[in-house]
Amino acid sequence: MSDMGASSTPRLELRRISKTFGLTKVLKDVSLDISPGEVHALVGQNGSGKSTLIKVLAGFHQADPGGEAFVDGSPIDFSNPDAVHAAGVRFVHQDLGLVPSMSVVDNLALGHGYVTALGGRIRWRDQAARAEAALDAIGYEVNVNSLVDNLQPVERTAVAIARALQSAAGDMSILVLDEPTATMPNAEVERLFEIIRNVRNQGVGILYVSHHLEEVFELADRVTVLVDGTLVATEKASNLTQRSLVELMTGGVVDRVVERRDRALGETLLRLRGVGGAELAELDLDVRAGEVVGVAGITGSGREELCSLIFGSRSRTGDVTIDGAALDKLRPDRARRIGLALVPANRLRDGVVIGQNVRENANLASMKRLAPGGWVRPRADRRQALQIVRKMSVKTPSIEASIEALSGGNQQKVVIGKWLQTSPRVLLLDEPTQGIDIAAKAEIHHLVDEVAAQGVAVLVCSSDEPELERLCDRVVILRQGRVVGELRGDEIRTSRIVHMSLGLTA
Ligand SMILES: Nc1ncnc2c1ncn2[C@@H]1O[C@H](COP(=O)(O)OP(=O)(O)OP(=O)(O)O)[C@@H](O)[C@H]1O
Ligand SMILES: [Mg+2]
């Protein structure tokens, strides 16, 4: 934090913010302030109220009466999104707030205006150049004419960040980032941090939400902890340790040390030969029963496409066999039948069905069994949904609650639970714990261990290198579409994965 006296006016001050949905109070009298040039981290488990606080500040949700917000000492009407924007508060929301059916150019222009010629005609060429420049400034090269719907998750994040940063620093008082790094490999996180530090150095106050506590310690000056909507602590980061912070968040300690057991491996269940498409050149890879194989790589390495290429939701070259049975291209329906399950990275597009409730989402992949002959058996249907909710510790008021009402991490748990319920032979996990808090993440990792111990072949594509270190028997590192290395057993270390992903000699 720049050295400002205690007397300097906070850039943002929130006083007694509460929010009630229906009968549930999910934010209880939360007050916090952010000084000029401060990075203030907001942490808490899935469903603790972080995004709700941010959406209240953004004018997206109406706060309960009685709360107040001040920017640079002046009260703002935070029930009005335009007033919040005018006060210089910029957001990168967890769900990014982009319009999927519009192009990158249009999304960047939203809230910022188009470049117009005299008379108001939009100058598309200039507009596209401006969008390219905004993305280039944060280190991403994206086709700005493609629809946001067709971008990789990390590219969408880049668009949302570029959009927030379009304003000149002088017009920005507060930058709010809600889990911007959920799908970012380490190297890209570092690049984002440089940008954030640069913005901070210009005196902007930053509110930063992340489940990656090492990021919090690297970046934040102070940390605020929410537990079930109540602020339990605001502390200088230098007064905290990872352990004490986890204790504040969970009321206990999550044990992160796991012994790597030697698993008994069976026959090859997943076999890839010359699998390619998009960024990926021809990949050969075998995964045996009981084995957990990881795939690492920075954005553009081919890692992001691999799972959907295998599953058949993207067109590919090469051959995929599941326990000897060939899987044709573009046949996700057949994939499921021959024992392949995919937990997709893009939760909002491929994972959850908006407009359906938790029960319907949880049971979606096993409807054949639950509804023989087309008739749903309501008791079995309810029982299974409850089982998934319990097994995955999904925080939801009931299985009839709409899926949108769940926090991001809890939606992800429903998606994973849904696929585990189908008893697959081969499980593909694409960014399985993005946005998941560390307690739930430990649970999911444990579930993956269990699934592997039962003889399932597991392939995990992840931008979270520590996750690969925790989970895998073997990690394959991709760079520019090709395998550049492989680590096994004790060789698997986050630092080595990062090194190799960047093309440096390990
Ligand atoms: N639109 C809504 N309607 C009803 N309840 C909601 C709604 N949005 C959020 N909630 C509830 O409010 C609580 C806080 O959710 P919120 O999304 O703020 O959590 P979070 O801390 O951001 O979690 P995560 O780390 O998973 O993103 C949750 O219990 C959630 O189910
Ligand atoms: Mg959230």
Coordinates of C-alpha atoms and ligand atoms in Angstrom, one line a residue:
M1 CA 0.0 0.0 0.0
S2 CA 1.3 3.5 -0.7
D3 CA 2.2 5.3 2.4
M4 CA -1.0 7.3 3.1
G5 CA -1.8 8.5 6.5
A6 CA -4.7 7.0 8.5
S7 CA -6.5 10.2 7.9
S8 CA -6.7 9.9 4.1
T9 CA -10.2 9.4 2.9
P10 CA -11.0 5.8 1.9
R11 CA -11.6 5.3 -1.8
L12 CA -14.5 3.1 -0.9
E13 CA -16.4 2.7 2.3
L14 CA -19.3 0.3 2.8
R15 CA -21.4 0.6 6.0
R16 CA -23.8 -2.0 7.4
I17 CA -24.6 -3.7 4.1
S18 CA -27.2 -6.4 4.5
K19 CA -29.0 -8.5 1.9
T20 CA -31.9 -10.8 2.2
F21 CA -33.1 -13.3 -0.5
G22 CA -36.5 -14.5 0.4
L23 CA -36.2 -15.6 4.0
T24 CA -32.4 -15.9 4.1
K25 CA -30.2 -13.1 5.1
V26 CA -27.0 -13.8 3.2
L27 CA -25.2 -10.6 4.2
K28 CA -25.3 -9.3 7.7
D29 CA -24.2 -5.7 8.5
V30 CA -21.0 -5.9 6.5
S31 CA -18.8 -2.8 6.7
L32 CA -15.4 -2.4 5.1
D33 CA -13.2 0.3 3.7
I34 CA -10.5 0.4 1.0
S35 CA -7.7 3.1 1.1
P36 CA -6.2 4.7 -2.0
G37 CA -3.6 2.3 -3.4
E38 CA -4.7 -0.6 -1.2
V39 CA -5.4 -4.2 -2.4
H40 CA -8.1 -5.5 -0.1
A41 CA -8.8 -9.2 -0.4
L42 CA -12.2 -10.6 0.3
V43 CA -12.2 -14.3 1.1
G44 CA -14.7 -16.9 2.4
Q45 CA -16.1 -20.3 1.5
N46 CA -18.5 -20.9 -1.3
G47 CA -21.7 -19.2 -0.5
S48 CA -20.3 -16.9 2.2
G49 CA -21.6 -13.8 0.4
K50 CA -18.6 -12.4 -1.5
S51 CA -20.3 -12.1 -4.9
T52 CA -23.5 -10.9 -3.3
L53 CA -21.7 -8.0 -1.6
I54 CA -20.1 -7.1 -5.0
K55 CA -23.4 -7.3 -6.8
V56 CA -25.0 -5.1 -4.2
L57 CA -22.3 -2.5 -4.7
A58 CA -22.8 -2.8 -8.5
G59 CA -26.5 -2.0 -8.2
F60 CA -27.3 -5.5 -9.5
H61 CA -29.0 -6.5 -6.3
Q62 CA -30.8 -4.1 -4.0
A63 CA -29.4 -4.0 -0.5
D64 CA -31.7 -4.2 2.5
P65 CA -32.6 -0.7 3.8
G66 CA -30.0 0.9 6.1
G67 CA -26.8 0.3 4.2
E68 CA -24.6 3.0 2.9
A69 CA -21.7 3.3 0.4
F70 CA -19.2 6.2 0.0
V71 CA -16.7 6.7 -2.8
D72 CA -13.9 9.2 -2.0
G73 CA -16.0 10.4 0.9
S74 CA -19.2 11.1 -1.0
P75 CA -22.3 9.0 -0.6
I76 CA -23.3 7.1 -3.7
D77 CA -26.7 5.7 -4.8
F78 CA -25.6 2.1 -5.2
S79 CA -29.0 1.0 -6.2
N80 CA -28.3 2.7 -9.5
P81 CA -25.7 1.0 -11.7
D82 CA -25.1 4.1 -13.7
A83 CA -24.4 6.2 -10.5
V84 CA -21.9 3.5 -9.4
H85 CA -20.1 3.6 -12.8
A86 CA -20.1 7.4 -12.8
A87 CA -18.4 7.3 -9.4
G88 CA -15.5 5.4 -11.0
V89 CA -16.2 1.9 -9.7
R90 CA -15.3 -0.9 -12.2
F91 CA -16.1 -4.6 -12.0
V92 CA -14.8 -7.9 -13.2
H93 CA -17.7 -10.1 -12.1
Q94 CA -17.4 -13.8 -11.3
D95 CA -19.8 -14.6 -14.1
L96 CA -18.1 -11.8 -16.0
G97 CA -21.3 -10.0 -17.1
L98 CA -20.5 -10.4 -20.8
V99 CA -23.1 -10.9 -23.5
P100 CA -22.3 -14.3 -25.0
S101 CA -24.2 -13.8 -28.2
M102 CA -22.3 -10.6 -29.0
S103 CA -18.8 -10.1 -30.3
V104 CA -15.8 -9.2 -28.3
V105 CA -15.8 -5.7 -29.9
D106 CA -19.4 -5.2 -28.9
N107 CA -18.8 -6.4 -25.3
L108 CA -15.9 -4.0 -24.9
A109 CA -18.1 -1.2 -26.2
L110 CA -20.9 -1.9 -23.8
G111 CA -20.7 0.6 -21.0
H112 CA -17.9 2.5 -22.7
G113 CA -19.5 3.6 -26.0
Y114 CA -18.6 3.1 -29.6
V115 CA -16.1 5.1 -31.6
T116 CA -18.3 7.2 -33.8
A117 CA -17.6 9.5 -36.7
L118 CA -19.3 12.8 -37.1
G119 CA -23.1 12.2 -37.2
G120 CA -22.8 9.2 -34.9
R121 CA -21.9 6.5 -37.4
I122 CA -20.0 3.8 -35.7
R123 CA -16.5 3.4 -37.0
W124 CA -16.1 -0.4 -36.9
R125 CA -12.5 -0.6 -38.0
D126 CA -11.4 1.8 -35.2
Q127 CA -13.6 0.0 -32.8
A128 CA -12.0 -3.3 -33.6
A129 CA -8.5 -1.8 -33.3
R130 CA -9.4 -0.4 -30.0
A131 CA -10.7 -3.7 -28.7
E132 CA -7.5 -5.4 -30.0
A133 CA -5.3 -2.9 -28.2
A134 CA -7.2 -3.2 -25.0
L135 CA -6.7 -7.0 -25.0
D136 CA -3.1 -6.7 -26.1
A137 CA -2.4 -4.4 -23.2
I138 CA -3.2 -7.3 -20.8
G139 CA -1.3 -9.8 -22.9
Y140 CA -4.1 -11.6 -24.8
E141 CA -4.5 -12.0 -28.5
V142 CA -8.2 -12.7 -29.2
N143 CA -10.1 -12.6 -32.4
V144 CA -12.2 -9.6 -31.5
N145 CA -14.9 -10.4 -34.1
S146 CA -15.7 -13.8 -32.6
L147 CA -18.7 -14.1 -30.4
V148 CA -17.9 -14.3 -26.7
D149 CA -19.8 -17.6 -26.6
N150 CA -17.0 -19.1 -28.7
L151 CA -14.1 -18.0 -26.6
Q152 CA -12.2 -20.1 -24.1
P153 CA -13.0 -19.3 -20.4
V154 CA -9.7 -17.5 -19.8
E155 CA -10.3 -15.4 -23.0
R156 CA -13.6 -14.3 -21.6
T157 CA -12.0 -13.3 -18.4
A158 CA -9.5 -11.3 -20.4
V159 CA -12.3 -9.5 -22.2
A160 CA -14.0 -8.7 -18.9
I161 CA -10.7 -7.4 -17.4
A162 CA -10.0 -5.4 -20.6
R163 CA -13.4 -3.8 -20.4
A164 CA -13.0 -2.8 -16.7
L165 CA -9.6 -1.3 -17.5
Q166 CA -10.7 0.7 -20.5
S167 CA -11.3 3.8 -18.4
A168 CA -8.3 6.0 -17.7
A169 CA -6.9 5.6 -14.2
G170 CA -8.0 9.1 -13.4
D171 CA -11.6 8.0 -13.9
M172 CA -11.3 4.9 -11.8
S173 CA -11.5 5.0 -8.1
I174 CA -12.2 1.3 -7.3
L175 CA -11.5 -1.8 -9.2
V176 CA -13.4 -4.9 -8.1
L177 CA -12.2 -8.4 -9.3
D178 CA -14.3 -11.4 -8.4
E179 CA -12.2 -14.5 -8.9
P180 CA -10.4 -13.3 -12.0
T181 CA -7.9 -16.2 -12.0
A182 CA -10.2 -19.1 -11.7
T183 CA -9.1 -20.5 -15.1
M184 CA -5.6 -18.9 -15.3
P185 CA -2.4 -20.8 -15.2
N186 CA 0.3 -19.4 -13.0
A187 CA 2.2 -17.6 -15.6
E188 CA -0.9 -15.6 -16.7
V189 CA -1.7 -14.9 -13.0
E190 CA 1.7 -13.2 -12.7
R191 CA 0.9 -11.0 -15.7
L192 CA -2.4 -10.0 -14.3
F193 CA -0.8 -9.2 -11.0
E194 CA 1.6 -6.8 -12.7
I195 CA -1.4 -5.0 -14.2
I196 CA -3.2 -4.9 -10.9
R197 CA -0.1 -3.5 -9.1
N198 CA 0.2 -0.9 -11.8
V199 CA -3.4 0.2 -11.3
R200 CA -2.9 0.2 -7.6
N201 CA 0.2 2.4 -7.9
Q202 CA -2.0 5.0 -9.5
G203 CA -4.0 5.2 -6.3
V204 CA -6.9 3.1 -7.2
G205 CA -8.4 0.9 -4.5
I206 CA -8.7 -2.7 -5.3
L207 CA -11.2 -5.3 -4.0
Y208 CA -9.9 -8.8 -4.8
V209 CA -11.8 -12.0 -4.4
S210 CA -10.0 -15.3 -4.7
H211 CA -10.0 -18.9 -3.4
H212 CA -6.3 -19.1 -4.1
L213 CA -4.8 -18.0 -0.8
E214 CA -1.3 -17.8 -2.1
E215 CA -2.5 -15.1 -4.4
V216 CA -4.1 -13.3 -1.4
F217 CA -0.8 -13.3 0.4
E218 CA 1.1 -12.2 -2.7
L219 CA -1.1 -9.3 -3.5
A220 CA -3.2 -8.0 -0.6
D221 CA -2.5 -5.4 2.0
R222 CA -5.5 -6.3 4.1
V223 CA -7.9 -9.3 4.1
T224 CA -11.6 -9.4 5.0
V225 CA -13.1 -12.8 5.9
L226 CA -16.8 -13.6 5.5
V227 CA -18.4 -16.6 7.1
D228 CA -22.1 -17.1 6.2
G229 CA -22.6 -13.5 5.4
T230 CA -21.0 -12.1 8.5
L231 CA -17.7 -10.3 8.5
V232 CA -15.5 -12.1 11.0
A233 CA -12.2 -10.3 10.5
T234 CA -10.4 -7.6 8.7
E235 CA -6.7 -8.0 9.2
K236 CA -3.4 -6.9 7.7
A237 CA -2.2 -9.7 5.5
S238 CA 1.2 -9.5 7.2
N239 CA -0.5 -10.5 10.5
L240 CA -1.9 -13.7 9.0
T241 CA -0.6 -17.0 7.9
Q242 CA -2.2 -19.3 5.4
R243 CA -3.2 -21.5 8.4
S244 CA -4.7 -18.8 10.5
L245 CA -6.6 -17.5 7.5
V246 CA -8.1 -20.9 6.8
E247 CA -9.0 -21.1 10.4
L248 CA -10.9 -17.9 10.2
M249 CA -12.7 -19.0 7.1
T250 CA -13.6 -22.5 8.2
G251 CA -13.3 -22.5 11.9
G252 CA -10.9 -25.4 11.5
V253 CA -7.8 -26.4 9.5
V254 CA -7.9 -28.1 6.1
D255 CA -5.0 -30.5 5.9
R256 CA -3.3 -30.0 2.6
V257 CA -0.7 -32.6 2.9
V258 CA -1.7 -35.8 1.2
E259 CA 0.5 -38.8 0.9
R260 CA 0.8 -40.0 -2.7
R261 CA -0.1 -43.7 -2.6
D262 CA 1.0 -46.0 -5.2
R263 CA -2.1 -47.0 -6.9
A264 CA -2.6 -50.4 -8.5
L265 CA -3.1 -49.7 -12.2
G266 CA -5.2 -51.8 -14.5
E267 CA -5.5 -52.1 -18.3
T268 CA -5.6 -49.0 -20.5
L269 CA -9.1 -47.6 -20.6
L270 CA -8.6 -44.4 -22.5
R271 CA -6.4 -44.4 -25.6
L272 CA -5.7 -41.4 -27.7
R273 CA -3.9 -41.7 -31.0
G274 CA -3.2 -38.6 -33.1
V275 CA -5.9 -36.6 -31.4
G276 CA -5.8 -33.0 -32.6
G277 CA -7.9 -30.0 -33.4
A278 CA -7.8 -26.3 -32.6
E279 CA -4.5 -25.5 -31.0
L280 CA -3.7 -29.2 -30.4
A281 CA -1.4 -31.1 -32.7
E282 CA -1.5 -34.9 -32.8
L283 CA -1.6 -36.3 -29.3
D284 CA -1.0 -39.9 -28.2
L285 CA -1.9 -40.7 -24.6
D286 CA -3.0 -43.7 -22.6
V287 CA -4.7 -43.6 -19.2
R288 CA -5.0 -46.9 -17.3
A289 CA -7.7 -48.0 -14.9
G290 CA -7.0 -46.5 -11.5
E291 CA -4.7 -43.9 -13.0
V292 CA -5.0 -40.1 -12.6
V293 CA -3.2 -38.3 -15.5
G294 CA -2.9 -34.5 -15.5
V295 CA -2.6 -32.2 -18.5
A296 CA -0.9 -28.8 -17.9
G297 CA -0.2 -25.9 -20.2
I298 CA -0.6 -22.2 -20.5
T299 CA -3.5 -20.7 -22.5
G300 CA -3.0 -21.6 -26.2
S301 CA -1.1 -24.8 -25.4
G302 CA -4.0 -27.0 -26.4
R303 CA -4.8 -27.9 -22.8
E304 CA -8.1 -26.0 -22.9
E305 CA -9.4 -27.9 -25.9
L306 CA -8.3 -31.4 -25.1
C307 CA -11.3 -32.6 -23.0
S308 CA -13.9 -31.3 -25.5
L309 CA -12.0 -32.8 -28.4
I310 CA -12.0 -36.2 -26.7
F311 CA -15.6 -36.1 -25.6
G312 CA -16.7 -35.1 -29.0
S313 CA -18.2 -31.7 -28.4
R314 CA -15.6 -30.3 -30.8
S315 CA -14.5 -31.5 -34.1
R316 CA -11.1 -33.4 -34.1
T317 CA -8.7 -35.6 -36.0
G318 CA -7.4 -38.9 -34.7
D319 CA -8.8 -41.8 -32.7
V320 CA -10.2 -42.2 -29.3
T321 CA -11.0 -45.5 -27.7
I322 CA -12.7 -46.2 -24.4
D323 CA -11.9 -49.6 -23.1
G324 CA -11.4 -50.8 -26.7
A325 CA -14.5 -49.2 -28.1
A326 CA -13.9 -46.6 -30.7
L327 CA -15.5 -43.2 -30.1
D328 CA -16.6 -41.5 -33.3
K329 CA -16.0 -37.8 -33.8
L330 CA -18.7 -35.4 -32.5
R331 CA -20.7 -38.1 -30.7
P332 CA -21.1 -36.9 -27.1
D333 CA -24.3 -38.9 -26.9
R334 CA -22.3 -42.1 -27.7
A335 CA -19.5 -41.0 -25.4
R336 CA -21.8 -41.3 -22.4
R337 CA -23.1 -44.7 -23.5
I338 CA -19.6 -46.2 -23.7
G339 CA -18.7 -45.0 -20.2
L340 CA -17.1 -41.5 -20.7
A341 CA -18.1 -38.6 -18.5
L342 CA -16.9 -35.0 -18.8
V343 CA -17.0 -32.3 -16.2
P344 CA -16.7 -29.3 -18.5
A345 CA -14.7 -26.1 -17.7
N346 CA -17.3 -23.8 -19.0
R347 CA -19.9 -24.2 -16.2
L348 CA -22.3 -21.5 -17.4
R349 CA -22.3 -22.7 -21.0
D350 CA -22.0 -26.5 -20.8
G351 CA -22.4 -27.3 -17.1
V352 CA -25.6 -26.1 -15.5
V353 CA -29.0 -25.6 -17.1
I354 CA -30.2 -22.2 -16.1
G355 CA -33.9 -22.1 -15.4
Q356 CA -33.9 -25.6 -13.9
N357 CA -33.6 -26.3 -10.2
V358 CA -30.9 -28.1 -8.3
R359 CA -32.6 -31.5 -8.5
E360 CA -33.1 -31.4 -12.2
N361 CA -29.5 -30.3 -12.8
A362 CA -28.2 -33.0 -10.5
N363 CA -30.1 -35.8 -12.2
L364 CA -29.7 -34.6 -15.8
A365 CA -27.1 -37.1 -16.7
S366 CA -28.9 -40.1 -15.3
M367 CA -32.4 -39.5 -16.5
K368 CA -32.4 -42.8 -18.5
R369 CA -32.1 -44.7 -15.2
L370 CA -34.4 -42.5 -13.2
A371 CA -37.1 -42.4 -15.9
P372 CA -37.3 -45.8 -17.5
G373 CA -39.7 -45.7 -20.4
G374 CA -39.9 -41.9 -20.1
W375 CA -41.7 -41.7 -16.7
V376 CA -39.8 -40.1 -14.0
R377 CA -39.9 -41.9 -10.6
P378 CA -40.2 -39.0 -8.3
R379 CA -39.0 -40.7 -5.2
A380 CA -35.9 -42.1 -6.8
D381 CA -35.4 -38.7 -8.5
R382 CA -35.5 -36.8 -5.2
R383 CA -33.4 -39.4 -3.4
Q384 CA -30.6 -39.3 -5.9
A385 CA -30.6 -35.5 -5.9
L386 CA -30.4 -35.4 -2.1
Q387 CA -27.6 -37.9 -2.2
I388 CA -25.6 -35.7 -4.6
V389 CA -26.2 -32.6 -2.6
R390 CA -25.0 -34.4 0.6
K391 CA -22.1 -36.1 -0.9
M392 CA -20.8 -32.9 -2.5
S393 CA -21.8 -30.7 0.5
V394 CA -23.7 -28.5 -1.8
K395 CA -24.9 -25.4 0.1
T396 CA -28.5 -24.9 -1.0
P397 CA -31.7 -24.2 0.8
S398 CA -33.4 -27.2 -0.9
I399 CA -33.1 -29.4 -3.9
E400 CA -36.0 -27.4 -5.4
A401 CA -34.1 -24.1 -5.3
S402 CA -33.2 -22.7 -8.7
I403 CA -29.6 -23.3 -9.8
E404 CA -28.9 -19.6 -10.3
A405 CA -29.5 -19.0 -6.6
L406 CA -26.5 -21.1 -5.7
S407 CA -23.1 -19.6 -5.4
G408 CA -20.6 -20.3 -8.2
G409 CA -18.7 -22.9 -6.3
N410 CA -21.9 -24.7 -5.3
Q411 CA -23.1 -24.9 -8.9
Q412 CA -19.8 -26.5 -9.8
K413 CA -20.3 -29.1 -7.1
V414 CA -23.7 -30.0 -8.6
V415 CA -22.1 -30.5 -12.0
I416 CA -19.4 -32.8 -10.7
G417 CA -21.8 -34.8 -8.6
K418 CA -24.1 -35.3 -11.6
W419 CA -21.3 -36.9 -13.6
L420 CA -19.9 -39.1 -10.8
Q421 CA -23.4 -40.5 -10.4
T422 CA -23.3 -42.0 -13.9
S423 CA -20.5 -44.4 -12.8
P424 CA -18.2 -43.7 -15.7
R425 CA -15.2 -45.9 -16.7
V426 CA -13.3 -42.8 -17.9
L427 CA -13.7 -39.5 -16.3
L428 CA -12.6 -36.3 -17.9
L429 CA -12.2 -33.3 -15.6
D430 CA -11.7 -29.9 -17.2
E431 CA -10.8 -27.3 -14.6
P432 CA -12.7 -29.3 -12.0
T433 CA -12.3 -27.0 -9.0
Q434 CA -12.3 -23.5 -10.6
G435 CA -14.0 -21.2 -8.1
I436 CA -14.2 -23.9 -5.4
D437 CA -13.2 -23.0 -1.9
I438 CA -10.3 -24.8 -0.3
A439 CA -12.4 -27.0 2.0
A440 CA -14.7 -28.1 -0.8
K441 CA -11.7 -28.5 -3.1
A442 CA -10.1 -30.9 -0.6
E443 CA -13.4 -32.9 -0.7
I444 CA -13.4 -33.0 -4.5
H445 CA -9.8 -34.1 -4.6
H446 CA -10.6 -36.8 -2.1
L447 CA -13.5 -38.0 -4.3
V448 CA -11.2 -38.2 -7.3
D449 CA -8.9 -40.4 -5.3
E450 CA -11.8 -42.6 -4.5
V451 CA -13.0 -42.8 -8.0
A452 CA -9.5 -43.7 -9.2
A453 CA -9.2 -46.4 -6.4
Q454 CA -12.4 -47.9 -7.9
G455 CA -10.6 -48.4 -11.2
V456 CA -11.8 -45.4 -13.1
A457 CA -9.3 -43.8 -15.5
V458 CA -9.2 -40.1 -14.8
L459 CA -7.8 -37.4 -17.1
V460 CA -7.6 -33.9 -15.4
C461 CA -6.9 -30.8 -17.5
S462 CA -6.2 -28.0 -15.1
S463 CA -4.6 -24.5 -15.1
D464 CA -4.2 -25.0 -11.3
E465 CA -0.7 -26.5 -11.1
P466 CA -0.9 -27.3 -7.3
E467 CA -4.1 -29.2 -8.1
L468 CA -2.2 -31.4 -10.6
E469 CA 0.6 -32.0 -8.0
R470 CA -2.0 -33.0 -5.5
L471 CA -4.0 -35.4 -7.7
C472 CA -1.9 -37.0 -10.4
D473 CA 0.2 -40.1 -10.9
R474 CA 1.6 -38.5 -14.0
V475 CA 1.4 -35.1 -15.6
V476 CA 1.8 -34.3 -19.3
I477 CA 2.9 -30.8 -20.1
L478 CA 1.7 -29.2 -23.4
R479 CA 3.2 -26.3 -25.1
Q480 CA 2.1 -24.9 -28.5
G481 CA 0.0 -27.9 -29.1
R482 CA 2.7 -30.5 -28.4
V483 CA 3.9 -32.6 -25.4
V484 CA 7.1 -31.0 -24.1
G485 CA 7.5 -33.2 -21.0
E486 CA 6.1 -35.6 -18.6
L487 CA 6.5 -35.9 -14.9
R488 CA 5.7 -38.9 -12.7
G489 CA 5.2 -39.5 -9.0
D490 CA 7.5 -37.4 -6.9
E491 CA 8.8 -35.5 -9.9
I492 CA 5.5 -33.7 -10.0
R493 CA 6.0 -30.3 -8.5
T494 CA 4.2 -27.1 -9.2
S495 CA 7.4 -25.2 -10.0
R496 CA 8.5 -27.8 -12.5
I497 CA 5.1 -27.8 -14.2
V498 CA 5.2 -24.0 -14.5
H499 CA 8.7 -24.0 -15.8
M500 CA 8.0 -26.6 -18.4
S501 CA 4.8 -25.0 -19.5
L502 CA 6.7 -21.8 -20.2
G503 CA 9.2 -23.7 -22.3
L504 CA 12.1 -23.2 -19.8
T505 CA 14.3 -26.1 -19.0
A506 CA 13.1 -27.7 -15.8
Ligands
LIG1 N1 -30.2 -14.6 -6.7 C1 -30.2 -15.3 -5.6 N2 -31.3 -15.8 -5.0 C2 -31.3 -16.4 -3.8 N3 -30.2 -16.7 -3.1 C3 -29.0 -16.3 -3.7 C4 -29.0 -15.5 -4.9 N4 -27.7 -15.2 -5.2 C5 -27.0 -15.8 -4.2 N5 -27.8 -16.4 -3.2 C6 -27.3 -17.0 -2.0 O1 -26.5 -16.1 -1.3 C7 -25.4 -16.8 -0.6 C8 -24.1 -16.1 -1.0 O2 -23.8 -16.4 -2.4 P1 -22.6 -15.7 -3.1 O3 -22.7 -16.0 -4.5 O4 -22.5 -14.3 -2.6 O5 -21.4 -16.5 -2.4 P2 -19.8 -16.4 -2.7 O6 -19.2 -16.1 -1.5 O7 -19.6 -15.5 -3.9 O8 -19.5 -17.9 -3.1 P3 -18.5 -18.5 -4.3 O9 -17.1 -18.6 -3.6 O10 -19.0 -19.9 -4.5 O11 -18.5 -17.7 -5.5 C9 -25.5 -18.3 -1.1 O12 -26.1 -19.0 0.0 C10 -26.4 -18.2 -2.3 O13 -27.1 -19.4 -2.4
MG2 MG -18.9 -15.8 -5.7

